[in-house]
Coordinates of C-alpha atoms in Angstrom, one line a residue:
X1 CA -20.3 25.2 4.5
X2 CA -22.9 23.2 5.9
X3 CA -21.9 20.1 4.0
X4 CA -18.7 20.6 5.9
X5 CA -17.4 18.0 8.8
X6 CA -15.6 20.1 11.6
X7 CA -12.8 17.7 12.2
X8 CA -11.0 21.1 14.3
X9 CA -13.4 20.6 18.1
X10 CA -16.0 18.0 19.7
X11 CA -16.1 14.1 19.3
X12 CA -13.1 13.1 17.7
X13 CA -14.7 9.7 17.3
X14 CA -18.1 11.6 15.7
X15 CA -15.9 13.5 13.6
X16 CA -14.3 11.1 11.7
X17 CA -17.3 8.7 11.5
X18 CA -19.0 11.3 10.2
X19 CA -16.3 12.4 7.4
X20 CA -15.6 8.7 6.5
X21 CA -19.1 7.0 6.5
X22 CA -19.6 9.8 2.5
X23 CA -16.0 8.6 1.8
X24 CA -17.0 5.1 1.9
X25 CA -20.1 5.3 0.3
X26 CA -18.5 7.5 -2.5
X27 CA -16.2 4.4 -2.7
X28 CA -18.8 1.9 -3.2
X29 CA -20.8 3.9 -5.7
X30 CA -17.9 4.4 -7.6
X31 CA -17.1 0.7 -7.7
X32 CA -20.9 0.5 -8.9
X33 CA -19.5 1.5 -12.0
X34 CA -17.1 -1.2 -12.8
X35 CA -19.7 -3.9 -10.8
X36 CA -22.1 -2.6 -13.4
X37 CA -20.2 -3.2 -16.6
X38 CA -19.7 -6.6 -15.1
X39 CA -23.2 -7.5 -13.9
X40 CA -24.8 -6.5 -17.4
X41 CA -21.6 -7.7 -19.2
X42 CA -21.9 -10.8 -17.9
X43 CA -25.3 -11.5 -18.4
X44 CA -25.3 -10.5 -22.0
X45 CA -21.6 -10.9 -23.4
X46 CA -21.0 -14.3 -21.8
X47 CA -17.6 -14.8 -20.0
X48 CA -15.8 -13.5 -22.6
X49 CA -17.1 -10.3 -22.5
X50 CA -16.7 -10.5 -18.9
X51 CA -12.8 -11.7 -19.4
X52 CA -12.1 -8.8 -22.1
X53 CA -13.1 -6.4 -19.1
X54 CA -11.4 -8.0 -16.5
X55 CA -8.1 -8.8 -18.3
X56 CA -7.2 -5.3 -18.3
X57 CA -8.9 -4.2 -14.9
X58 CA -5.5 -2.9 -13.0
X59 CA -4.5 -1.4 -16.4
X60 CA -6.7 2.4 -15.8
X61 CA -5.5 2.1 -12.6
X62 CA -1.8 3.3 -13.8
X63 CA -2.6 6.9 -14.9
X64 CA -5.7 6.9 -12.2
X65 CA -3.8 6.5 -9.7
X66 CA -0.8 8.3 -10.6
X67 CA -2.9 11.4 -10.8
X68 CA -4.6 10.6 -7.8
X69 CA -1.5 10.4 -5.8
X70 CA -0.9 14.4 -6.9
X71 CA -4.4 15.3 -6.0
X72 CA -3.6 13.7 -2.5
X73 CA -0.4 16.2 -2.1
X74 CA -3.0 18.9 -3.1
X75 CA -5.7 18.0 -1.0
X76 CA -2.7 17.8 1.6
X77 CA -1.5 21.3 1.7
X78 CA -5.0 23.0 1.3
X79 CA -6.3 20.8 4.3
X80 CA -3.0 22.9 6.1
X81 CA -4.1 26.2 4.8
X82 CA -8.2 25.4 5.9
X83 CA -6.8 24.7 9.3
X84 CA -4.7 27.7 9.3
X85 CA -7.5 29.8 7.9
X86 CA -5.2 30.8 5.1
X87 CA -7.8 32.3 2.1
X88 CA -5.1 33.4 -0.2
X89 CA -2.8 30.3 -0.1
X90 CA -6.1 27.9 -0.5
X91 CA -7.1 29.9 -4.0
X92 CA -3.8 29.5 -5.2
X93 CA -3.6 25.8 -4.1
X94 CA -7.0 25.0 -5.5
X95 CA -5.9 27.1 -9.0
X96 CA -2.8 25.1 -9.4
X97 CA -4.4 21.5 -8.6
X98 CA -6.9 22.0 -11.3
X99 CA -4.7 23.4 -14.2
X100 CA -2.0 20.5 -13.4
X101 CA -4.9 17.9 -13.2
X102 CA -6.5 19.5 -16.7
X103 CA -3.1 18.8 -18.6
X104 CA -1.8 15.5 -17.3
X105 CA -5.9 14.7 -17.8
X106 CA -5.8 15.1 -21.5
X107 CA -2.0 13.8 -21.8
X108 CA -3.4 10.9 -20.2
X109 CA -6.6 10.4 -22.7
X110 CA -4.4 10.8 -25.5
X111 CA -1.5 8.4 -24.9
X112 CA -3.7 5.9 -24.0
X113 CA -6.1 5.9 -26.9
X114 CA -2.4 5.5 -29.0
X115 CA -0.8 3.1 -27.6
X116 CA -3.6 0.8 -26.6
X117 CA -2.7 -1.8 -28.9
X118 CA 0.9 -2.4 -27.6
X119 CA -0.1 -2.1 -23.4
X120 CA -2.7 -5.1 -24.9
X121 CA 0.2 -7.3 -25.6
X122 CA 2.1 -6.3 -22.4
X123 CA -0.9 -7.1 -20.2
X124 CA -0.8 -10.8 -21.9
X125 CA -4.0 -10.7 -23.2
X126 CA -5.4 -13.7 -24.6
X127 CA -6.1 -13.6 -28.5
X128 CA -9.6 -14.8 -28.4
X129 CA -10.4 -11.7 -26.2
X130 CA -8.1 -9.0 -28.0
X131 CA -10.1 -7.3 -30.4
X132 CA -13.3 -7.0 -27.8
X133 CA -10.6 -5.8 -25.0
X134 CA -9.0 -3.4 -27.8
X135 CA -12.3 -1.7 -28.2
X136 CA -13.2 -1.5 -24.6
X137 CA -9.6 0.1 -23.4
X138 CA -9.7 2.6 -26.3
X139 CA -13.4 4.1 -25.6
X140 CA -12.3 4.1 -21.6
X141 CA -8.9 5.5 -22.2
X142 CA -10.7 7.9 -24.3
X143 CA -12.7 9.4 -21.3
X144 CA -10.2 9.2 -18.6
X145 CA -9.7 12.7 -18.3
X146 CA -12.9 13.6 -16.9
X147 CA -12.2 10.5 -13.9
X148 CA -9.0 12.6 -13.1
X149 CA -10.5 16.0 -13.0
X150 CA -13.8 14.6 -11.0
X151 CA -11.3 12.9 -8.7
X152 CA -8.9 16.1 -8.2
X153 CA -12.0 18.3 -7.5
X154 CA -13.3 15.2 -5.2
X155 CA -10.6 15.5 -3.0
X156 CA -10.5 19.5 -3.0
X157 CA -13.8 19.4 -1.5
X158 CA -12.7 16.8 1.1
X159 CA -10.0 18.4 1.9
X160 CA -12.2 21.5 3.1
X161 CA -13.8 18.9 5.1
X162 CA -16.7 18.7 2.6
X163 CA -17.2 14.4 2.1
X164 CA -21.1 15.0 1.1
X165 CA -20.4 16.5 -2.3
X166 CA -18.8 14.0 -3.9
X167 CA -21.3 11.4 -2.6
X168 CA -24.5 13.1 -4.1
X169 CA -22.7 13.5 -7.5
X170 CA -21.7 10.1 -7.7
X171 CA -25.0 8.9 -6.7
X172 CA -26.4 10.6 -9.7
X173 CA -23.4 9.6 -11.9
X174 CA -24.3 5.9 -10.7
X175 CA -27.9 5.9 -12.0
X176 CA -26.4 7.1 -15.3
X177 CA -24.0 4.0 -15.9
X178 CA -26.9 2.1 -15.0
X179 CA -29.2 3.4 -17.4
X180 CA -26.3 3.8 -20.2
X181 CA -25.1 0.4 -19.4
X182 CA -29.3 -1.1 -19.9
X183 CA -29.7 1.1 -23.0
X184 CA -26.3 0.5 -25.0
X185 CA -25.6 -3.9 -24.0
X186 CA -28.4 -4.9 -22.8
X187 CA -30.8 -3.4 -25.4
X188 CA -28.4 -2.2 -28.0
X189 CA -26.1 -5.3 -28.1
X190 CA -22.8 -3.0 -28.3
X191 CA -21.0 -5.2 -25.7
X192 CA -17.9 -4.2 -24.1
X193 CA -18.3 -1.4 -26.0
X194 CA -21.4 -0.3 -24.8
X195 CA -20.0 -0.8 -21.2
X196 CA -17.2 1.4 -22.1
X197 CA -18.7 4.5 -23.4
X198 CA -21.8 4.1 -20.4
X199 CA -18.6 4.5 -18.0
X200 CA -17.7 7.0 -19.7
X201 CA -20.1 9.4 -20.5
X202 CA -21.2 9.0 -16.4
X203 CA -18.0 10.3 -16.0
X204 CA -18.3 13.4 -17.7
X205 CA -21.3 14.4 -15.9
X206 CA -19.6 13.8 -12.5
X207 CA -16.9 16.5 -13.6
X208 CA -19.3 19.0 -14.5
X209 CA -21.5 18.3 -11.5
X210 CA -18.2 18.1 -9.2
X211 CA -16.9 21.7 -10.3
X212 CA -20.0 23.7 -9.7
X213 CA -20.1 22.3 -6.3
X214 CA -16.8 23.2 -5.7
X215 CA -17.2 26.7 -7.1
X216 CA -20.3 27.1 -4.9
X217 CA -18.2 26.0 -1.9
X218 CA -15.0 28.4 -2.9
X219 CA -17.6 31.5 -3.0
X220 CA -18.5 30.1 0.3
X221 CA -15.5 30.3 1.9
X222 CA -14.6 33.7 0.3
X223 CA -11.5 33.0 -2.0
X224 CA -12.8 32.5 -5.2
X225 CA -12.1 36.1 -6.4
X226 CA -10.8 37.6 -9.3
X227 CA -7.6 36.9 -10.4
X228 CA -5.4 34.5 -13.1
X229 CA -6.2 30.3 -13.7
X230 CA -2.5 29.5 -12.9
X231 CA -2.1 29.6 -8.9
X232 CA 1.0 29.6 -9.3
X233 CA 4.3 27.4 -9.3
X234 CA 5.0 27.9 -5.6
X235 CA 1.6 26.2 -5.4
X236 CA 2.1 23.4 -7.9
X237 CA 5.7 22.6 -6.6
X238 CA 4.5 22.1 -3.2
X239 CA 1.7 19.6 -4.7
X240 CA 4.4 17.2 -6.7
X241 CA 7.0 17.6 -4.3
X242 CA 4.2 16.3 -1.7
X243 CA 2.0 14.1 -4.2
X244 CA 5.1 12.6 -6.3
X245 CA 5.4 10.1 -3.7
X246 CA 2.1 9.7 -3.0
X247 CA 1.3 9.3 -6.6
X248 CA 4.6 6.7 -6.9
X249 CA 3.1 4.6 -4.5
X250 CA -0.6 4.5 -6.0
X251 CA 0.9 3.1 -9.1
X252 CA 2.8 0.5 -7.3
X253 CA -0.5 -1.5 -6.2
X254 CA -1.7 -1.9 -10.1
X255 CA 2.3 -2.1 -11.3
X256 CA 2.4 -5.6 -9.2
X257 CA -1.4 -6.3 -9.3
X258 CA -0.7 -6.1 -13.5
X259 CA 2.6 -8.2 -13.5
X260 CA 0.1 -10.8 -11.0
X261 CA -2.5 -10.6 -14.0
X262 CA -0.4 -11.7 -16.6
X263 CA 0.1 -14.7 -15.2
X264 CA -3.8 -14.6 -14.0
X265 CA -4.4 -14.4 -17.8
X266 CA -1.9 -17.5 -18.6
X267 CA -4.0 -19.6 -16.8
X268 CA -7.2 -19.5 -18.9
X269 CA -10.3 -17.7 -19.4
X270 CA -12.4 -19.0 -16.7
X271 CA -9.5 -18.2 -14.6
X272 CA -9.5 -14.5 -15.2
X273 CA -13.0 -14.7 -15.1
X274 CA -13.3 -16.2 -11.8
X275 CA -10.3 -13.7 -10.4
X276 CA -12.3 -11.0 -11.8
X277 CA -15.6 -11.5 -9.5
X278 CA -13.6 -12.0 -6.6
X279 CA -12.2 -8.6 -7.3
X280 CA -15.9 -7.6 -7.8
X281 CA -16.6 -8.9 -4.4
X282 CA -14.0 -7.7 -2.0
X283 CA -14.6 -4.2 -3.3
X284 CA -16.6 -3.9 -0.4
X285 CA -13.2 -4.3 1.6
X286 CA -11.8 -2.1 -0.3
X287 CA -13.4 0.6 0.0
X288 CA -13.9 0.5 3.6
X289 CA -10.4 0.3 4.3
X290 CA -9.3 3.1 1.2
X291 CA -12.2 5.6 3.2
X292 CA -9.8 5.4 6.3
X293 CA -6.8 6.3 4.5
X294 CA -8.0 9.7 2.8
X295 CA -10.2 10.6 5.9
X296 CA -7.2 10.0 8.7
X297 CA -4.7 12.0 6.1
X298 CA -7.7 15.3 6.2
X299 CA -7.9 14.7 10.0
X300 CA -4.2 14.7 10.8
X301 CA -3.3 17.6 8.3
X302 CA -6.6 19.8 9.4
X303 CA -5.5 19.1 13.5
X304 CA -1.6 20.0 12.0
X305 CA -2.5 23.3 10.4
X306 CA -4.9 24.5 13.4
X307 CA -2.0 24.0 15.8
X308 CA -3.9 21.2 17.7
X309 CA -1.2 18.5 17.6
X310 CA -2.7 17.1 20.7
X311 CA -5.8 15.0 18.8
X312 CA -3.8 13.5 16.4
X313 CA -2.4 10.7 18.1
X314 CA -6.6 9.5 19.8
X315 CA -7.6 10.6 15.9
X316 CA -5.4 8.1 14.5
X317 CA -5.9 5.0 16.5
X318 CA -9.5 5.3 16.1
X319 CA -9.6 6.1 12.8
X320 CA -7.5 2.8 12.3
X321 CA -10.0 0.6 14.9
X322 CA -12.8 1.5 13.2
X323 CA -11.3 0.3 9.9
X324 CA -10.3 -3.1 11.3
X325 CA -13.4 -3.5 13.0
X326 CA -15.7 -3.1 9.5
X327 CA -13.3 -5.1 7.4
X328 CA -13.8 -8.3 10.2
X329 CA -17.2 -7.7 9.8
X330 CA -16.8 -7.4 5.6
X331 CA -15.0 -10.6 5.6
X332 CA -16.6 -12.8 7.7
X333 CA -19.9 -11.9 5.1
X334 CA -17.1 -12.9 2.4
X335 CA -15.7 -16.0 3.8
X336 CA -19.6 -17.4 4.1
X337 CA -21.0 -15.7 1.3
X338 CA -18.8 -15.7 -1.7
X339 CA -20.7 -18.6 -3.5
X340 CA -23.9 -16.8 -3.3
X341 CA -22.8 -13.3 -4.3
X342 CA -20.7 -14.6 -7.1
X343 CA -24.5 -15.3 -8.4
X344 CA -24.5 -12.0 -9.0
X345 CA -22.2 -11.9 -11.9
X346 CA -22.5 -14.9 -13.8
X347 CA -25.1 -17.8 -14.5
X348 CA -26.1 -21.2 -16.1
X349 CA -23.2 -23.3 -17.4
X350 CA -20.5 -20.1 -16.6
X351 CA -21.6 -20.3 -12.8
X352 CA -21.3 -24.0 -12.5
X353 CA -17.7 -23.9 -13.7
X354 CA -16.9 -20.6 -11.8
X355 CA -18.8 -20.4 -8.5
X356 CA -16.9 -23.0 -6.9
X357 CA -13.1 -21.4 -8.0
X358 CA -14.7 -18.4 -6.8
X359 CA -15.3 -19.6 -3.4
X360 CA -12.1 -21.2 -3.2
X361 CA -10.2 -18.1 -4.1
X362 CA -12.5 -15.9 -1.5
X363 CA -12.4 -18.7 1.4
X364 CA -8.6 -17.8 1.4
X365 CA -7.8 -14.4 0.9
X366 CA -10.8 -13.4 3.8
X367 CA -9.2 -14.5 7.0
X368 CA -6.2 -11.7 5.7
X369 CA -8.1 -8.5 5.1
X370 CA -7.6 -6.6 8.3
X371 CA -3.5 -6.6 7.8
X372 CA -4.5 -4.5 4.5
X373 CA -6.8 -2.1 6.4
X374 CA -3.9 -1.4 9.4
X375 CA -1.8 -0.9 6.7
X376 CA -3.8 1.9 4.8
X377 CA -5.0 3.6 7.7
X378 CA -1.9 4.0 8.9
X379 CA -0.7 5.0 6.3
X380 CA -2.8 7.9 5.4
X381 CA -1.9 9.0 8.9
X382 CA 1.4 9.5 8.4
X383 CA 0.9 11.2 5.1
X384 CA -1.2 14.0 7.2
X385 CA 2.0 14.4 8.9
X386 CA 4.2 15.2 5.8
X387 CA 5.6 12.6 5.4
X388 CA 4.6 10.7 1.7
X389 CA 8.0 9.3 1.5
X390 CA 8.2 6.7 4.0
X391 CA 4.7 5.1 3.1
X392 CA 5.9 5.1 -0.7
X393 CA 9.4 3.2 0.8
X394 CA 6.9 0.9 2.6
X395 CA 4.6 -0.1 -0.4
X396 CA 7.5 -0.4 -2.4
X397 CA 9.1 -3.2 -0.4
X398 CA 5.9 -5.2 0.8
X399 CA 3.9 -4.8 -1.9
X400 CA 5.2 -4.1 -5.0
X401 CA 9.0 -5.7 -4.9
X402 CA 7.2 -8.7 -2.8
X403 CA 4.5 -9.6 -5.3
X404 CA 7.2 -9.3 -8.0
X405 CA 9.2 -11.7 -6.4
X406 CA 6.4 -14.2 -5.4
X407 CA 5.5 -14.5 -9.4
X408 CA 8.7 -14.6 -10.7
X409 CA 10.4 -17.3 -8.5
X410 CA 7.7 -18.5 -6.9
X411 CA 4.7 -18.8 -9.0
X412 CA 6.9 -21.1 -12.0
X413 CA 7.3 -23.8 -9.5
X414 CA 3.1 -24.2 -8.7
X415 CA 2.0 -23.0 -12.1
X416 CA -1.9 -22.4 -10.4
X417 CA -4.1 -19.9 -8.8
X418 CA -3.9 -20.7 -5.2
X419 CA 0.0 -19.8 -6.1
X420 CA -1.2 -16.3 -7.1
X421 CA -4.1 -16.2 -3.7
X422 CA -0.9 -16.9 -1.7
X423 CA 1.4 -14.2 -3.2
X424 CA -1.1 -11.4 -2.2
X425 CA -2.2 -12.7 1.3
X426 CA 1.9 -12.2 2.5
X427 CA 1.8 -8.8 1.2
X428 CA -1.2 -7.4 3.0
X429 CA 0.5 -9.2 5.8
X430 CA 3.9 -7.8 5.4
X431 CA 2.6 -4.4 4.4
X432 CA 0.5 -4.3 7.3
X433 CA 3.4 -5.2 10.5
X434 CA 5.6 -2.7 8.4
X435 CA 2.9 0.6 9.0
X436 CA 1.9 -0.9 12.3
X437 CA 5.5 -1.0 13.4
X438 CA 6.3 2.6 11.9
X439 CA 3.2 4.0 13.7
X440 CA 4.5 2.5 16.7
X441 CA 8.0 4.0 16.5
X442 CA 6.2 7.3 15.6
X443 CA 4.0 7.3 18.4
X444 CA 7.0 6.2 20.7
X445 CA 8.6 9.6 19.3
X446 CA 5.7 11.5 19.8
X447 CA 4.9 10.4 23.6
X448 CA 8.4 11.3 24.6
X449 CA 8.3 15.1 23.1
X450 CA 4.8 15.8 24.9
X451 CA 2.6 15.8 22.1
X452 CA 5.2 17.2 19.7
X453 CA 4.3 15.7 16.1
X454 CA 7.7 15.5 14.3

């Protein structure tokens, strides 16, 4: 596999820069496609159109995440079996990920084309927006299969060390939105609409293009032979029992992130809309900081597997500096730059009313970033260990239960935004001393076995 990263011997430093850097730009391209929809949206929709999009941003991000989780637990056990050079338990692993991803995929599509209508009125969303945001989350709920199949087979091919696939096929994926999105808003005039089915049909090509790469790369390793679809449920149990909590905990940032956006979407149009373009711009915190997370978890299960329990600890802590070190650098561009960016999205009369909430907003949250990339980095070590459970336990209290909190007793008493900024900056905080101190205690243990990873 020459697109492979050998994460196993040499630079342990090299290795995971050179694993992370696809990771990352994977992330940014696939943010391209939301950025897109906005950018075009925007420009030709007016803030409304921008607002139907961004009311129901964190809503994909339930079943998306969900499923993600699951394909973490399975990229998790065949990173293992790569270490361990096991052939037969990586088909089976690999068979089993894709028929469970398949299924839930298409539950997934169909439950949220029905039921659009009702989540709608959960999310709060504002009735001058509803029939626009109806439209959109139908067409995009309609699709989301392929996103959960592309993003299953993603992290299959990452997990055998392979970050460079994904990368090239969302590249191309990326230049599709673009072109769908110029074709069907800006020249078509379909609006949110257009935006939807542009995401969509991008999507679609990034799961076909994603599966013959991985078939290419199971021939190359030698286990795709003959033999049934279903891996078997040996194979699948292992990926839920490992996932579930992985997958818990991925819903848990858009479960508070939605209960925050209903009372984003209380507070007006140009509210959401200027919450929305912040969202647009720390993206580029994001996904430095989510790169780490996936790339430490390969790392520390590849080293676990291979027996070489002795470069997980160095693996880990500079895994986790590199990730503070680019999110400083991220935010200082942030903290300076937000007015200007914020350009990007919106103009005219819009940007004179939003630019300046935008930099507010940005100017507070900026200073806070790094807690949220300790947090994550740490946190996908620990999951290379095993051990989903006690990051799940960790999200839940700091992020989830805490954001929860913050809106319901908090946020009644301010009634405004810098209410909301607040509420999020003390959960990166708090989520971040709680992994730092469980990495610490965790190191503590592992120092005083000699090298022994429990």
């Amino acid at each position: 596999m020459k697109k492979a990263v050998n994460l196993l011997d040499g630079s342990i430093s090299r290795g995971i820069l050179a694993f992370v850097l696809p990771i990352m730009l994977g992330t940014l391209i696939q943010q391209l496609y939301v950025t897109t929809d906005a950018v075009i949206v925007g420009q030709f929709a007016g803030k409304e159109g921008l607002a139907s999009i961004d009311a129901v941003a964190t809503l994909f991000k339930f079943p998306l995440n969900f499923m993600n989780g699951l394909a973490a637990g399975a990229a998790i056990h065949t990173s293992r079996y790569f270490g361990a050079s096991d052939k037969e338990s990586m088909k089976c692993s690999v068979r089993a990920a894709c028929t469970v991803a398949a299924v839930l995929g298409i539950a997934c599509s169909a439950a949220g084309v029905v039921f659009s209508p009702q989540l709608l009125q959960v999310m709060g969303v504002p009735d001058n927006i509803f029939g626009e945001t109806l439209a959109y989350t139908r067409i995009y709920f309609g699709g989301i299969w392929s996103m959960i199949l592309y993003n299953m087979a993603a992290g299959i091919l990452r997990a055998f060390g392979d970050s460079k696939s994904p990368l090239y096929v969302l590249v191309l994926c990326s230049l599709s939105n673009v072109v769908g999105d110029y074709l069907l808003v800006g020249l078509c005039g379909l609006g949110v609409e257009g935006a939807a089915a542009a995401t969509v049909a991008a999507q679609i090509i990034s799961v076909v293009c994603a599966f013959v790469l991985l078939n290419r790369v199971l021939r190359g390793q030698g286990i795709l032979s003959e033999g049934p679809l279903w891996g078997g449920s040996k194979y699948a149990k292992g990926m839920v029992v490992t996932g579930f909590p992985l997958a818990l905990q991925s819903m848990l940032f858009p479960v508070a992130n939605s209960i925050v956006q209903v009372s984003v979407n209380r507070m007006g149009s140009d509210s959401i809309a200027a919450w929305g373009v912040c969202n647009k711009l720390d993206m580029f915190v994001w996904l430095a900081a989510d790169a780490m997370g996936p790339a430490l978890t390969t790392y520390v299960a590849q080293n676990l597997g291979a027996g070489k329990k002795h470069r997980i600890n160095k693996g880990v802590l500079t895994g986790t500096a590199m990730s503070v070190g680019t999110v400083s650098v991220i935010s200082l561009f942030l903290y300076l730059g937000a007015g200007a960016m914020g350009g990007w999205f919106v103009s005219g009369e819009d940007a004179r009313i939003l630019l300046p909430l935008v930099v507010k907003y940005m100017q507070m949250m900026a200073p806070f970033y790094v807690f949220y990339a300790v947090a994550e980095a740490l946190s996908g070590a620990c999951c290379g260990m095993g051990n989903t459970l006690l990051p799940m336990v960790i999200t839940l209290a700091t992020v989830c239960l805490l954001r929860i909190a913050g809106i319901w007793l908090i946020q009644p008493r301010y009634e405004n935004m810098e209410c909301i900024v607040w509420i999020y900056i003390v959960s990166w905080i708090a989520a971040g001393a709680a992994f730092l101190l469980m990495y610490l205690v965790k190191a503590g243990k592992y120092s005083a076995r000699r090298g022994k990873v429990k």
